[in-house]
Amino acid sequence: QQLVSLRNVSKRFANGTLALQGMTLDCGEHDFISFLGPSGCGKSTALRLIAGLTRISSGEVRWSKTAAASSGIDRELGFVFQEPTLMPWARVFDNVWLPLKLAGVGRDAAEPVVSQALEMVGLSRFANVYPRELSGGMKMRVSIARALVTRPRLLLMDEPFAALDEMTRIKLNNDLLAIWREHRFSIIFVTHSVYESVYLSNRIVVMAPRPGRVIEEIRIDEPYPRG
Ligand code: ADP
Ligand code: ADP
């Protein structure tokens, strides 16, 4: 059962740049895929096309019927950017509540779900603080909780840990793996780190630039000894 499939997808920007050429990919249930390659190889573009944040120029992006039907594709997807993009004026709880609030879920009804999401990322004790009181790694954890609070089947992450120091990054890698193993959603993870792609994912999509394209897919059947 595939969650989302790309067939021969290309993206040419208005200025003529061919950012992605002929990408084909199937993302199934409980996959952990990384897009690995140097700057400019189309990783972010591919992720944004899957999320519907950028329109494709040709080819097809197809969601599985069940994924598209249940509650609308927006809630099948969580997106984590390199910048945590939290609302600075709102407490951690309210930041994580936001996607539910936008879906019409009131504070009381959201409380157990938000609490669970904060627990998942190890931030239960920080529900009432403001983002400015948190370290970069903790802000990223809030961002992950916010993306997972609607229980999406697919989490898209665009170089989420690239701006963090190495120890924080290792800790987040481990915790992300543990969350993924327990909750069984799928992840597509953009990185230019070979280390991260090998450590985290069971499928590595290797990409090259000018034009951005897939050059190889590596499947890791026997998982690297982790944690
Ligand atoms: P990253 O490598 O982290 O994705 P980039 O510097 O490649 O960051 O791009 C950051 C953003 O700037 C991209 O998401 C894209 O929308 C925009 N961008 C990148 N290159 C161009 C360009 N040549 N013209 C216009 N916008 C661009
Ligand atoms: P990566 O994430 O692998 O660094 P991107 O997907 O950001 O690569 O970019 C792929 C190519 O498309 C790059 O050459 C980039 O400069 C270009 N690009 C990205 N966004 C835009 C944009 N909005 N307009 C024009 N060119 C862009």
PDB file of N, CA and C and ligand atoms in Angstrom, residues 13 15 17 39-40 43-45 48 82 158-159 192, ligand 1:
ATOM      1  N   PHE A  13      11.195  26.188 -12.887  1.00  0.00           N
ATOM      2  CA  PHE A  13      10.738  27.459 -12.335  1.00  0.00           C
ATOM      3  C   PHE A  13      10.597  28.494 -13.450  1.00  0.00           C
ATOM      4  N   ASN A  15      11.975  31.178 -14.014  1.00  0.00           N
ATOM      5  CA  ASN A  15      13.220  31.722 -14.574  1.00  0.00           C
ATOM      6  C   ASN A  15      13.950  30.708 -15.470  1.00  0.00           C
ATOM      7  N   THR A  17      15.005  27.602 -14.581  1.00  0.00           N
ATOM      8  CA  THR A  17      15.760  26.566 -13.872  1.00  0.00           C
ATOM      9  C   THR A  17      14.989  25.254 -13.821  1.00  0.00           C
ATOM     10  N   SER A  39      23.727  20.717  -2.159  1.00  0.00           N
ATOM     11  CA  SER A  39      22.865  21.872  -2.318  1.00  0.00           C
ATOM     12  C   SER A  39      22.491  22.038  -3.795  1.00  0.00           C
ATOM     13  N   GLY A  40      21.222  22.309  -4.058  1.00  0.00           N
ATOM     14  CA  GLY A  40      20.784  22.581  -5.421  1.00  0.00           C
ATOM     15  C   GLY A  40      20.344  21.361  -6.208  1.00  0.00           C
ATOM     16  N   LYS A  43      16.225  18.678  -3.653  1.00  0.00           N
ATOM     17  CA  LYS A  43      15.635  17.988  -2.494  1.00  0.00           C
ATOM     18  C   LYS A  43      14.433  18.756  -1.953  1.00  0.00           C
ATOM     19  N   SER A  44      14.637  20.049  -1.681  1.00  0.00           N
ATOM     20  CA  SER A  44      13.546  20.854  -1.121  1.00  0.00           C
ATOM     21  C   SER A  44      12.408  20.971  -2.114  1.00  0.00           C
ATOM     22  N   THR A  45      12.747  21.142  -3.376  1.00  0.00           N
ATOM     23  CA  THR A  45      11.715  21.239  -4.410  1.00  0.00           C
ATOM     24  C   THR A  45      10.866  19.972  -4.424  1.00  0.00           C
ATOM     25  N   ARG A  48       8.593  19.936  -1.435  1.00  0.00           N
ATOM     26  CA  ARG A  48       7.516  20.932  -1.545  1.00  0.00           C
ATOM     27  C   ARG A  48       6.471  20.508  -2.583  1.00  0.00           C
ATOM     28  N   GLN A  82      13.540  23.740   8.404  1.00  0.00           N
ATOM     29  CA  GLN A  82      14.803  23.923   9.128  1.00  0.00           C
ATOM     30  C   GLN A  82      14.652  24.944  10.259  1.00  0.00           C
ATOM     31  N   ASP A 158      12.460  19.058   6.175  1.00  0.00           N
ATOM     32  CA  ASP A 158      13.432  19.684   5.276  1.00  0.00           C
ATOM     33  C   ASP A 158      14.670  20.141   6.050  1.00  0.00           C
ATOM     34  N   GLU A 159      15.700  19.334   6.048  1.00  0.00           N
ATOM     35  CA  GLU A 159      16.940  19.588   6.802  1.00  0.00           C
ATOM     36  C   GLU A 159      16.644  20.104   8.206  1.00  0.00           C
ATOM     37  N   HIS A 192      21.755  16.788   3.616  1.00  0.00           N
ATOM     38  CA  HIS A 192      22.951  16.578   2.802  1.00  0.00           C
ATOM     39  C   HIS A 192      24.000  15.824   3.608  1.00  0.00           C
TER      40      HIS A 192
HETATM   41  P1  ADP B   1      18.285  24.939   0.710  1.00  0.00           P
HETATM   42  O1  ADP B   1      19.502  24.426   0.009  1.00  0.00           O
HETATM   43  O2  ADP B   1      18.422  24.868   2.204  1.00  0.00           O
HETATM   44  O3  ADP B   1      17.012  24.379   0.183  1.00  0.00           O
HETATM   45  P2  ADP B   1      18.413  27.299  -0.890  1.00  0.00           P
HETATM   46  O4  ADP B   1      19.379  28.383  -0.611  1.00  0.00           O
HETATM   47  O5  ADP B   1      18.676  26.364  -2.026  1.00  0.00           O
HETATM   48  O6  ADP B   1      18.208  26.507   0.459  1.00  0.00           O
HETATM   49  O7  ADP B   1      16.960  27.915  -1.180  1.00  0.00           O
HETATM   50  C1  ADP B   1      16.178  28.530  -0.185  1.00  0.00           C
HETATM   51  C2  ADP B   1      14.869  28.959  -0.855  1.00  0.00           C
HETATM   52  O8  ADP B   1      15.130  30.030  -1.757  1.00  0.00           O
HETATM   53  C3  ADP B   1      14.282  27.832  -1.684  1.00  0.00           C
HETATM   54  O9  ADP B   1      13.235  27.172  -0.973  1.00  0.00           O
HETATM   55  C4  ADP B   1      13.766  28.492  -2.943  1.00  0.00           C
HETATM   56  O10 ADP B   1      12.355  28.669  -2.905  1.00  0.00           O
HETATM   57  C5  ADP B   1      14.435  29.843  -2.987  1.00  0.00           C
HETATM   58  N1  ADP B   1      15.421  29.861  -4.112  1.00  0.00           N
HETATM   59  C6  ADP B   1      16.542  29.123  -4.210  1.00  0.00           C
HETATM   60  N2  ADP B   1      17.186  29.386  -5.342  1.00  0.00           N
HETATM   61  C7  ADP B   1      16.434  30.319  -5.980  1.00  0.00           C
HETATM   62  C8  ADP B   1      16.584  30.984  -7.219  1.00  0.00           C
HETATM   63  N3  ADP B   1      17.606  30.755  -8.053  1.00  0.00           N
HETATM   64  N4  ADP B   1      15.639  31.884  -7.563  1.00  0.00           N
HETATM   65  C9  ADP B   1      14.616  32.117  -6.735  1.00  0.00           C
HETATM   66  N5  ADP B   1      14.423  31.504  -5.565  1.00  0.00           N
HETATM   67  C10 ADP B   1      15.322  30.614  -5.189  1.00  0.00           C
END
